[in-house]
XYZ file of C-alpha atoms in Angstrom:
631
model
C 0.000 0.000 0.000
C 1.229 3.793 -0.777
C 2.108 6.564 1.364
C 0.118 8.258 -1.331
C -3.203 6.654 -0.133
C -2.731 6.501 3.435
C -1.888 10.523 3.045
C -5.255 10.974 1.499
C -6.980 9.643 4.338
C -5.579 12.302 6.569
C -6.184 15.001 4.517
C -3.305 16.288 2.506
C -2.971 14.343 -0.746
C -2.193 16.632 -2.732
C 1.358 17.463 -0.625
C 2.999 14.192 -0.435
C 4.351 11.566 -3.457
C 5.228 8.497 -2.452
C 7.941 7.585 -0.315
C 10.494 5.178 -1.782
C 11.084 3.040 1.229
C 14.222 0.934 1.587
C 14.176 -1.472 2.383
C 10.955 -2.021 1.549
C 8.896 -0.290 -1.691
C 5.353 -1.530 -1.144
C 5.491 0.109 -5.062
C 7.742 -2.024 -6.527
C 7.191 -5.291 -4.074
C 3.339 -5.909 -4.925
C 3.986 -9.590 -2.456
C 4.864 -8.518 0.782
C 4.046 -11.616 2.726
C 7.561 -12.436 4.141
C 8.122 -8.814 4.537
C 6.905 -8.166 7.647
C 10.488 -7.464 9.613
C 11.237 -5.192 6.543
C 7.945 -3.215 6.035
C 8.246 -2.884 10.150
C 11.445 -1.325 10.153
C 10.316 1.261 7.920
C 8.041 2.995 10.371
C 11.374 3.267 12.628
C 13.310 4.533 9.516
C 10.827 7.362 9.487
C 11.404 8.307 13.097
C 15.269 8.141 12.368
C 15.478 9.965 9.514
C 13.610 11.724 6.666
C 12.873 8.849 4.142
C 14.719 5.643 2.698
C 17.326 6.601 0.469
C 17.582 10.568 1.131
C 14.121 10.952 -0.490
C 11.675 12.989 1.730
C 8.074 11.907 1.648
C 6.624 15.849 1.845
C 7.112 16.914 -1.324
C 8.397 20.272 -2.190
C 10.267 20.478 0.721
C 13.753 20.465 2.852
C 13.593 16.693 4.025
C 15.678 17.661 6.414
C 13.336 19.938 8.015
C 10.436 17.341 7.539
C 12.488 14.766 9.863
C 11.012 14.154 13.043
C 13.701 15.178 15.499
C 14.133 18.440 14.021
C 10.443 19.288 13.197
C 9.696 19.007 16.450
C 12.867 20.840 17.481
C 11.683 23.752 15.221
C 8.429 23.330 16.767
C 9.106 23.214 20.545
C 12.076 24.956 20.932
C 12.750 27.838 18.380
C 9.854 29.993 19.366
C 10.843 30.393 22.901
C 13.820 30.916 25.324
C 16.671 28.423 24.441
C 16.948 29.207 20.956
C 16.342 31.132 17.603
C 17.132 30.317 13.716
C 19.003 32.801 12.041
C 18.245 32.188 8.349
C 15.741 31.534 5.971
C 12.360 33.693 7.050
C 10.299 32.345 4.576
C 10.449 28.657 5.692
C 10.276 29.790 9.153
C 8.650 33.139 8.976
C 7.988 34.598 12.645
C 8.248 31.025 14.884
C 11.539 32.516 16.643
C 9.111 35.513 17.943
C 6.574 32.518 19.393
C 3.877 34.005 16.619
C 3.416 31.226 13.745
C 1.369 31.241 10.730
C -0.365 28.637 8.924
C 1.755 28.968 5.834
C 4.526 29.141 6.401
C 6.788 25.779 5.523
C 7.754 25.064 9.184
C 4.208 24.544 9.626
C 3.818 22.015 7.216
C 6.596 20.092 8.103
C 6.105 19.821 11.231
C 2.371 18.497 10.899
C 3.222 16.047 8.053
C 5.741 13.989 9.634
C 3.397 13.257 12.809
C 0.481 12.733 10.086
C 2.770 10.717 8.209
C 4.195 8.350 11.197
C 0.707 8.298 12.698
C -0.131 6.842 8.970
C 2.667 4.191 8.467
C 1.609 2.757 12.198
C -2.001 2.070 11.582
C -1.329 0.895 8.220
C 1.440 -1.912 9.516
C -1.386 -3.057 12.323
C -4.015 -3.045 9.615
C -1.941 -5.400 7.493
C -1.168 -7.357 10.414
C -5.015 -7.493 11.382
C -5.827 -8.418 7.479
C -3.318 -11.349 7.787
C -1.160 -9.709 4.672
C 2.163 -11.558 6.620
C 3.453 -14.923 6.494
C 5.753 -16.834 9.204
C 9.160 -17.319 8.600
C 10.580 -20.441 7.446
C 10.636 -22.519 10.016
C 8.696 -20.135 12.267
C 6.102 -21.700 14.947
C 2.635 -20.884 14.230
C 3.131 -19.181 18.511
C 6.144 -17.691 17.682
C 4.937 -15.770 15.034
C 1.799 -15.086 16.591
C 4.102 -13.354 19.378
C 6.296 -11.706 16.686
C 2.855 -10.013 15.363
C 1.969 -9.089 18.858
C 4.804 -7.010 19.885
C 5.392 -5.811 16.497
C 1.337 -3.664 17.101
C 2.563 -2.924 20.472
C 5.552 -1.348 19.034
C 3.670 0.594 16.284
C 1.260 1.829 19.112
C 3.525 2.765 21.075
C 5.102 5.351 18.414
C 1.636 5.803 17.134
C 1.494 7.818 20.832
C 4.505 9.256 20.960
C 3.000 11.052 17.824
C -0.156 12.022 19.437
C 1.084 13.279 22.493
C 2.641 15.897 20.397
C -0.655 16.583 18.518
C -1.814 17.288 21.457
C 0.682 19.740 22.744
C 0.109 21.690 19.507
C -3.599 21.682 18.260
C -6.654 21.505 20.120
C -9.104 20.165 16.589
C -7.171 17.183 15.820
C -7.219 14.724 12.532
C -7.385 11.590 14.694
C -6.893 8.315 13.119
C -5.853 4.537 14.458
C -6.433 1.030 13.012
C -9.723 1.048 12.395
C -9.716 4.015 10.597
C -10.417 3.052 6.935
C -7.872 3.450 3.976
C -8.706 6.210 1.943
C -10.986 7.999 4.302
C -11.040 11.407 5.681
C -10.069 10.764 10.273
C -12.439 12.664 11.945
C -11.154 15.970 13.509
C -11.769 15.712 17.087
C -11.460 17.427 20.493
C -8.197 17.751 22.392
C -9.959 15.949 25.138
C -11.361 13.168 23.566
C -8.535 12.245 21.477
C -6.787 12.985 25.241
C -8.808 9.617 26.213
C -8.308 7.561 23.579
C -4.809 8.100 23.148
C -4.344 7.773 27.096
C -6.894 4.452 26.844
C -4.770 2.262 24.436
C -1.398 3.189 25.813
C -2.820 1.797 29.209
C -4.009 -1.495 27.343
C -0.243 -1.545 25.829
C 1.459 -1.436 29.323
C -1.098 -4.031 30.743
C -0.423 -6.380 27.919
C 3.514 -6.490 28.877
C 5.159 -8.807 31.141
C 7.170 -6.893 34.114
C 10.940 -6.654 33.407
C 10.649 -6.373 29.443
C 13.095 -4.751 27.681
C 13.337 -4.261 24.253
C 16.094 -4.626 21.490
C 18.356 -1.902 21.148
C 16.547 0.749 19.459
C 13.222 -0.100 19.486
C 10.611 1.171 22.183
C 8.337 -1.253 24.927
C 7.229 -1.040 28.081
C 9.692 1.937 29.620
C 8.241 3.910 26.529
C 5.122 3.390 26.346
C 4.888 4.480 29.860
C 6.864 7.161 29.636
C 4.724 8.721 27.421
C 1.747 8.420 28.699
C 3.563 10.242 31.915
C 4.193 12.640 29.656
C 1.013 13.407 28.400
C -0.745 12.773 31.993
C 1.803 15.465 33.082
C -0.098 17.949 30.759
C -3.493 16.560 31.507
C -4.908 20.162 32.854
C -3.752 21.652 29.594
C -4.957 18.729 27.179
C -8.111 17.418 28.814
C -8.820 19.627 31.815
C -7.832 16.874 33.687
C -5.484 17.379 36.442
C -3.867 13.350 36.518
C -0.847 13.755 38.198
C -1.211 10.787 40.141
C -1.661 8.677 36.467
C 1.739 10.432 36.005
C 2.924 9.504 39.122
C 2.444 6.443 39.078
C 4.044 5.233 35.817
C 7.082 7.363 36.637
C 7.363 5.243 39.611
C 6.944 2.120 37.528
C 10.124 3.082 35.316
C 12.479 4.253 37.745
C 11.758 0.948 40.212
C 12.738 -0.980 36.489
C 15.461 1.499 35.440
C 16.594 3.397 38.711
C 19.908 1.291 39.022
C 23.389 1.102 38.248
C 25.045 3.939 36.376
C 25.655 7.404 38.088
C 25.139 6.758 42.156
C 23.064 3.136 41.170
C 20.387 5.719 40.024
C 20.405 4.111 36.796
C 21.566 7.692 35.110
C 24.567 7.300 32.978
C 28.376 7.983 34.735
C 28.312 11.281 32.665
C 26.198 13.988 31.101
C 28.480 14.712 28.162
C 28.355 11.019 27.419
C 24.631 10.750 26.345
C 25.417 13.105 23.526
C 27.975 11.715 22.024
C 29.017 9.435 19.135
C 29.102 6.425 21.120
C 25.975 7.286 23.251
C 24.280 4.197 22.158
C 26.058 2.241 25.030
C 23.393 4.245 27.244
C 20.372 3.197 25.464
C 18.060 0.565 26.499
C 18.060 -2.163 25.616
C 21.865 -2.091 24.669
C 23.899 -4.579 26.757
C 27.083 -2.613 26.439
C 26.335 -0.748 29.687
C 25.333 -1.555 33.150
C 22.720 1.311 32.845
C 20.054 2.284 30.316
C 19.003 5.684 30.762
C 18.069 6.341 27.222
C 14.484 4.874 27.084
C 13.806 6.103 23.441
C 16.106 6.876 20.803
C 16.485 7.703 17.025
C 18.885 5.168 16.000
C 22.014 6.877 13.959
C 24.777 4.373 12.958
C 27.632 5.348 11.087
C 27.821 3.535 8.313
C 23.875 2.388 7.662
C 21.591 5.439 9.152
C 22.578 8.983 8.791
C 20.142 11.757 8.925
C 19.893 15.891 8.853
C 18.222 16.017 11.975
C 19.615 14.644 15.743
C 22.913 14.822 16.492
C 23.764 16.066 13.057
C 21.495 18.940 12.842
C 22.250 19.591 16.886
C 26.147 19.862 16.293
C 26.066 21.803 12.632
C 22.628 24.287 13.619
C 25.093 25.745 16.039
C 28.608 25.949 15.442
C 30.827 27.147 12.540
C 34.505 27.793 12.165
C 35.399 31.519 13.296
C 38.441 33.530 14.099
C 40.600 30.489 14.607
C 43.442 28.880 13.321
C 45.942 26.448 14.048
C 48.853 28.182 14.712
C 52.206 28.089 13.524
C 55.102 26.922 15.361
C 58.396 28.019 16.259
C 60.910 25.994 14.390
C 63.227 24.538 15.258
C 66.183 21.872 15.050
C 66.982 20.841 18.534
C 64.612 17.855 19.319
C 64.916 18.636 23.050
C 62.364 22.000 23.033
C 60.004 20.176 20.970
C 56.495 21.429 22.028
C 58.250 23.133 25.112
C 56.010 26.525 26.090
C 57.649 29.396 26.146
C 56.843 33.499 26.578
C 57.705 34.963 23.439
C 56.950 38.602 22.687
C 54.455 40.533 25.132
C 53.735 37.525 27.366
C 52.471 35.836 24.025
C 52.923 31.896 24.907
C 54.025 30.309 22.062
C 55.728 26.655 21.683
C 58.881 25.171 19.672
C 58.049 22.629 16.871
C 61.173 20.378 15.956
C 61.890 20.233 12.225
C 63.963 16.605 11.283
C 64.099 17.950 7.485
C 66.110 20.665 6.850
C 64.059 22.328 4.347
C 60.839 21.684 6.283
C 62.945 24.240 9.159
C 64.038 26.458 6.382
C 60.937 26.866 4.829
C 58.373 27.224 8.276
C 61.868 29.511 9.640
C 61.506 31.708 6.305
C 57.720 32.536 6.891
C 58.528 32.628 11.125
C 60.734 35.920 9.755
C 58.436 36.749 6.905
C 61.288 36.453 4.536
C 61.536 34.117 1.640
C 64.663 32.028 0.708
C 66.226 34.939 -0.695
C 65.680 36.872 2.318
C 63.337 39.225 0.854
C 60.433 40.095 2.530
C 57.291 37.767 1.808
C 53.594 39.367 0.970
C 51.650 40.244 3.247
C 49.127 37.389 2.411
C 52.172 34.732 2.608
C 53.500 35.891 6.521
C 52.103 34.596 9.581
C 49.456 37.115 11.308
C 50.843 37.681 15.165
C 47.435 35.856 16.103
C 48.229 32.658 14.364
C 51.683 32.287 16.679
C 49.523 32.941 19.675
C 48.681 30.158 21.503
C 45.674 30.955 22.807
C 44.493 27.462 23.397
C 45.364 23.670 23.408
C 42.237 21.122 22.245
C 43.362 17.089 21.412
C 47.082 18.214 21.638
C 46.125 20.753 18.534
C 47.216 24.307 19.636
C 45.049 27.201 18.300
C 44.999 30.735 18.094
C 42.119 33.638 17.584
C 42.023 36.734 16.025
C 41.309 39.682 17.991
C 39.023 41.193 15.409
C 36.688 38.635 14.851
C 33.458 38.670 16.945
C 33.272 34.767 18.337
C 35.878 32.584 18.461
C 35.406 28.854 17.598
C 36.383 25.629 15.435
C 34.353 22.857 14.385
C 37.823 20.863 14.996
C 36.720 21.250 19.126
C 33.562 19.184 18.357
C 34.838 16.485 16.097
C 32.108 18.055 13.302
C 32.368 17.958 9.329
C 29.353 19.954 8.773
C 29.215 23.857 10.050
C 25.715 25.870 9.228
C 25.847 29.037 12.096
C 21.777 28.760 11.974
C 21.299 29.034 15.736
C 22.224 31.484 19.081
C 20.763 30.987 22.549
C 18.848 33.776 24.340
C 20.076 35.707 27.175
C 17.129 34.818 29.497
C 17.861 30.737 28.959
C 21.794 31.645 29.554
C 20.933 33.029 32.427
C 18.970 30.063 33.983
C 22.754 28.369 34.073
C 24.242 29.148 37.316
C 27.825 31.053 36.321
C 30.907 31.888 38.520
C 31.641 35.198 36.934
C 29.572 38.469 36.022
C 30.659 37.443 32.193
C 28.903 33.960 32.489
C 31.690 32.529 30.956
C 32.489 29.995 34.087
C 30.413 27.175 35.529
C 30.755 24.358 37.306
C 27.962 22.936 35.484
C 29.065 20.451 33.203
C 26.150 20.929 30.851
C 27.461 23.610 29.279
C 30.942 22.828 28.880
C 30.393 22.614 25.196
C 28.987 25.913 24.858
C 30.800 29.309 23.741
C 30.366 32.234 25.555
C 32.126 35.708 26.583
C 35.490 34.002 27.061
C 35.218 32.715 23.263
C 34.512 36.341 21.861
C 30.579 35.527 22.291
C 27.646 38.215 23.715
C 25.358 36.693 25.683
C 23.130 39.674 24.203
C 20.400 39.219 21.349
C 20.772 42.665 19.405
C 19.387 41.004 16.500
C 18.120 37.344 15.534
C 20.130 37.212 11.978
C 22.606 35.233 10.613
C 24.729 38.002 9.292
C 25.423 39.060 13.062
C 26.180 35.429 14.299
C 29.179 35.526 16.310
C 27.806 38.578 17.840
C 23.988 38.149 18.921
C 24.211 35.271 21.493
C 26.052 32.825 22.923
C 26.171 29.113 21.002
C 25.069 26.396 23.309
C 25.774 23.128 21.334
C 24.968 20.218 23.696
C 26.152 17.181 21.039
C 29.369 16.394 19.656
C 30.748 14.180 17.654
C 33.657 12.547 19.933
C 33.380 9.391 21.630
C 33.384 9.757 25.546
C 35.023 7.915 28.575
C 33.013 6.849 31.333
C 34.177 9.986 33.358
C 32.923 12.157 30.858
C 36.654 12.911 29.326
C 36.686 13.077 25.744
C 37.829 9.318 24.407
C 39.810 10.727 21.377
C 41.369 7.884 19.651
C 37.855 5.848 20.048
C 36.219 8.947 18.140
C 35.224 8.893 14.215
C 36.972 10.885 11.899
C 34.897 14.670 11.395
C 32.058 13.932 8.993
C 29.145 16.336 7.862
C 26.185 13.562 9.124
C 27.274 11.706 12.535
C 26.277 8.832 14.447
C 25.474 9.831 17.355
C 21.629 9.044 18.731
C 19.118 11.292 19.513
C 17.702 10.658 23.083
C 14.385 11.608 22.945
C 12.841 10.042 26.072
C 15.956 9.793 29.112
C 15.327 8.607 32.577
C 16.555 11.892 34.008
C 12.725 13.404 32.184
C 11.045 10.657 34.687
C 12.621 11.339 37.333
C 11.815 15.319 36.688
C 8.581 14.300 35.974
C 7.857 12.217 38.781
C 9.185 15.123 41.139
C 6.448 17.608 39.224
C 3.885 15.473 39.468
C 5.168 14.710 43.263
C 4.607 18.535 43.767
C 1.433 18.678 42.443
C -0.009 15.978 44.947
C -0.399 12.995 42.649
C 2.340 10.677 44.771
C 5.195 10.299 46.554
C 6.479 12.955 49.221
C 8.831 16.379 48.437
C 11.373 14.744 50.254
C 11.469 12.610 47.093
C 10.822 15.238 44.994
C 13.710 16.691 46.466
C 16.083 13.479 46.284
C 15.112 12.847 42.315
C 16.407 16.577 41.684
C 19.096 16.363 43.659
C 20.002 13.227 41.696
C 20.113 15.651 38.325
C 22.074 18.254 40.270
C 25.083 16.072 41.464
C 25.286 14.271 38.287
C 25.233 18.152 36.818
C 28.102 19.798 39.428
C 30.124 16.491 40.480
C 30.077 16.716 43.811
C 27.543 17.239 46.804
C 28.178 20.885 47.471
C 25.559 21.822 44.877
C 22.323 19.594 46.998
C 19.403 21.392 47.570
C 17.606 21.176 51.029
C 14.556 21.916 49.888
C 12.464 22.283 46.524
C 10.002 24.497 45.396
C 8.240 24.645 42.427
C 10.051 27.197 40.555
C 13.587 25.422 41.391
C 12.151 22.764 39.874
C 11.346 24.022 36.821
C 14.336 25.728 36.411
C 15.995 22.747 37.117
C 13.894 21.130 34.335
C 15.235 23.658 31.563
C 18.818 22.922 32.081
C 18.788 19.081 32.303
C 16.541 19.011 28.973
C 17.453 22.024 26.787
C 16.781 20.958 23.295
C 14.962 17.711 24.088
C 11.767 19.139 22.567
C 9.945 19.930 25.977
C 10.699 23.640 26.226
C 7.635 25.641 24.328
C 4.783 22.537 26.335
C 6.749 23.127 29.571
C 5.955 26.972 29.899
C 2.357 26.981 28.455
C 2.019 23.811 31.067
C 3.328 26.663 33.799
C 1.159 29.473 32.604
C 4.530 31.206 31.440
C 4.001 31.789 27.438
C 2.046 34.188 27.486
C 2.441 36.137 30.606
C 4.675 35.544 33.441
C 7.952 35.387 31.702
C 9.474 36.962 28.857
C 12.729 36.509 26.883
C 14.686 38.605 24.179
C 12.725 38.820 20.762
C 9.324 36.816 22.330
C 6.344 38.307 20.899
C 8.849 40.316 18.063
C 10.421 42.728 20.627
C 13.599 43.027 21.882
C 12.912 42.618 25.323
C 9.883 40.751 25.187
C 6.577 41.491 25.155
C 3.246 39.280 26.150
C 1.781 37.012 23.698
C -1.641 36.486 22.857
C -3.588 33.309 24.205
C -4.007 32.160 20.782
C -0.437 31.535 20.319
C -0.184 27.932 22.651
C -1.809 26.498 19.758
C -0.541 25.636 16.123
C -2.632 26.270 13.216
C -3.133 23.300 10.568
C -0.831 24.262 7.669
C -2.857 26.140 4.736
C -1.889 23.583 2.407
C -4.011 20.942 4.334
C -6.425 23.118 4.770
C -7.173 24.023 1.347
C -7.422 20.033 0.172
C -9.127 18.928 3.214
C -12.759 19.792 5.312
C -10.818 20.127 8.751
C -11.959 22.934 10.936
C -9.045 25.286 11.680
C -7.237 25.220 15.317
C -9.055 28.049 17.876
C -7.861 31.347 17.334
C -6.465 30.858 13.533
């Protein structure tokens, strides 16, 4: 069966072609009885990345853009505090001022991959249901039985994950599952009913498991399904009305007894923060029997050599960083092996090193441009002689020694992360930079390990947001990268020689569910009165915090609600919780402004209207939906 029919049935037919699935074409493979393992792992390939074979199944559009990961980053974190996009207005038109419009392209992205992964997950059950599969060769008639079982489960289970961010984002919602018919228009229903059914099958998922049961590496089960229905019960007085924070409670509780061991302090949280966004961060996931603790409980599978995306770690490492004011710099030659790499003061307290020469005219020639002269001893062009700030050593990264020029506004390399690609798309906002607790009036010290990949004052960077373009990047806010490339040690050093070489598209995972969100979680929900005590509350956050600082000094003796939440933001920046956290808080509209909300500098108050997202204009030109309140 097409994409191209199952699109029509949700109401935008005329905006999709056909996605050319790999490893599975239901186009060109009209018998796809002993398919089922391959047709199955296509709904995960669309999670992962944009479409089999580069090919993105929105047509007319970035693919990139239309992944999931970064939809729903463009989605949930762009229009508020923690970042901006610097390029492109007419793709994004005004989301980084927390004002969007139906058509513009983000839009449409951004509801067509949910409609599209809500699509491929009731189609796979439906063909399961119509018996279109065969057992394996040699399969048990129980066996395979079971293999169709947990397959649905699975496809539920992201079928959820979808709708619980349909329901963060629209409040008239195309609502479809397994019994909705091929080819028909889903019916467009209330937040609060689709709030219940959603809610209702997830519960009949987690019922249906046996305790303990973890799946594969890379696929979801029991710790995910639950840990998205805590999410959505979490928002339950936004969605529904309904304030079920015990719900949320409760199967918070159920994943951390499961998952709360081992790891970081047995609390089942990995040894380090760096090392869940790295390349080798799959050892974390679970599932994955390469680590003692699991604290990834979803992920977008990225491997190296078969699965590369745009979006995840890729899109996380290049959005942000470029290569700026920085170059290696030259040495001081020399032919006495003894002062090789010593440190010395040269000229004005300028450090610089010695760098032993073994050929002779290797030391003639890097001596010659050291003096500016050429071999004749005349002096060299300007554009052939060393700039002073290229001998400066003005730092040392994986035994590389690097200098910056003094007129440049931001100082970085893509070298420090390991990264092939370089965009400078993105900039952080003074008001989430501030949330970080700093050691210095410049906020360019912390003892918080989460943003020792960032680059602030002390790398040339403002913390200020004069503008939100990409021409001023490197002088409109501070870059706050979170993923690298390099492969990390279990004490969250930088494992260089078990790191990749620099490529544009990494393999890093994307966490999109982590055990450190449950345990946040379950101390919200603890606040709110639906379980537990504050003295756990308290203990679960303090958990994040020592992890965060590396040591005790940084406990909290009590908790209130707003530590919490602040708490919250800097454990999860760009995990794609940001934009539902605040309207969950009552602070989008009112409360709490940052630079550029609402299209001023400083911030202004937006209208109520604005916690929902219209259905794009291209949908709702081809299709009889009602549009969201407001729009």
């Amino acid at each position: 069966m097409s994409l191209g029919v199952a699109a029509t049935a949700l109401g935008f037919s005329a905006c999709v072609d056909d996605l050319d699935r790999e490893p599975t074409n239901p186009n060109e493979i009209t018998d796809v009885t002993n398919s089922m393992d391959r047709v199955f792992a296509d709904i995960y390939l669309n999670f992962s990345t944009f479409g089999a074979a580069g090919n993105s199944p929105v047509s007319g559009f970035d693919g990139g853009m239309a992944s999931f990961q970064r939809a729903l980053f463009i989605a949930e974190e762009l229009p508020t505090d923690e970042a901006s996009w610097l390029w492109d207005p007419s793709s994004y038109g005004t989301i980084n001022y927390g004002v969007v419009v139906p058509t513009i392209d983000a839009v449409f992205g951004f509801y067509s991959r949910l409609m599209i992964n809500i699509t491929l997950c009731n189609q796979f059950i439906q063909s399961v249901d119509n018996g279109t599969y065969k057992a394996a060769e040699g399969e048990s008639a129980e066996a395979f039985e079971a293999r169709k079982a947990e397959y649905k489960r699975q496809a539920k289970i992201l079928w959820g994950g979808c709708y619980y961010y349909m329901l963060s984002f629209y409040d008239k919602i195309p609502y479809a599952d397994e019994n909705t018919p091929i080819g028909s228009f889903p019916a467009q229903l209330p937040r609060a009913e689709v709030y219940a059914n959603v809610t209702s099958q997830l519960e009949e998922i987690v019922a249906s498991y046996a305790p303990n049961q973890v799946p594969a590496y890379g696929f979801v089960g029991l710790d995910a399904a639950e840990a998205i229905l805590a999410k959505i019960y979490l928002n339950g007085e936004v969605f529904a009305g309904r304030a079920d924070y015990d719900k949320c409670y409760a199967h918070c509780d159920n994943i951390i007894k499961r998952l709360g061991k081992g790891g970081f302090e047995n609390t089942g949280l990995a040894p380090s923060y760096n090392g869940l966004f790295g390349f080798d961060n799959d050892k974390y996931v679970l599932g994955n029997s390469k680590n003692a603790c699991n604290e990834i409980i979803w992920t977008l599978a990225q491997d190296k050599v078969n699965l590369l995306s745009w979006s995840g770690a890729s899109f996380l490492i290049a959005g942000w960083i470029g290569t700026n004011g920085v170059e290696v710099t030259v040495p001081e030659p020399t032919q006495d092996q003894s002062l090789d790499g010593v440190i010395f003061d040269g000229p004005k307290g300028v450090k610089r090193y010695y760098k032993y020469f073994a050929d002779a005219k290797e030391y003639k020639d890097a001596k010659n441009q050291w003096d500016g002269k050429d071999d004749k001893g005349q002096d060299l062009p300007a554009d052939k002689k060393y700039k002073e700030w290229q001998i400066n050593i003005t730092e040392t990264i994986n035994n590389i020694h690097y200098s910056f020029d003094p007129t440049a506004k931001g100082w970085i390399s893509q070298q420090w992360y390991n990264a092939g690609g370089v965009w400078k798309c993105m900039v952080a906002r003074k008001s989430f930079v501030r949330k970080f607790e700093w050691n210095d009036p410049e906020m360019s010290i912390s003892d918080d390990v989460r943003v020792s990949n960032w680059q602030t004052s002390s790398h040339g960077f403002t913390a200020e947001n004069p503008s939100l373009v990409g021409d001023d990047w490197g002088g409109n806010g501070y870059l706050a990268p979170k993923y690298s490339n390099w492969a990390y040690n279990e004490d969250g050093t930088i494992n260089y020689a078990g790191s990749p070489e620099p490529t544009e598209q990494v393999g890093g995972d994307y966490a999109v569910i982590r055990l450190a969100e449950i345990y946040l979680t379950a101390a919200e929900a603890a606040l709110k009165g639906g379980g537990g005590s504050e003295a756990e509350a308290l203990k679960y956050v303090n958990y994040i915090r020592r992890r965060a600082y590396g040591d005790h000094d940084h406990d909290w003796t009590s908790l209130t609600m707003n530590d919490l939440r602040e708490e919250r933001c800097r454990e999860l920046y760009q995990e794609n919780v940001r934009r539902t956290d605040l309207i969950r808080w009552n602070l989008w509209c009112t409360g709490y402004t940052w630079e550029w909300k609402g299209g001023v500098a400083n911030g202004t108050n937006l209208p109520e209207y604005t916690k929902l997202y219209p259905i794009p204009s291209r949908v709702m030109s081809s299709s009889n939906f009602e549009q969201t309140t407001g729009y």
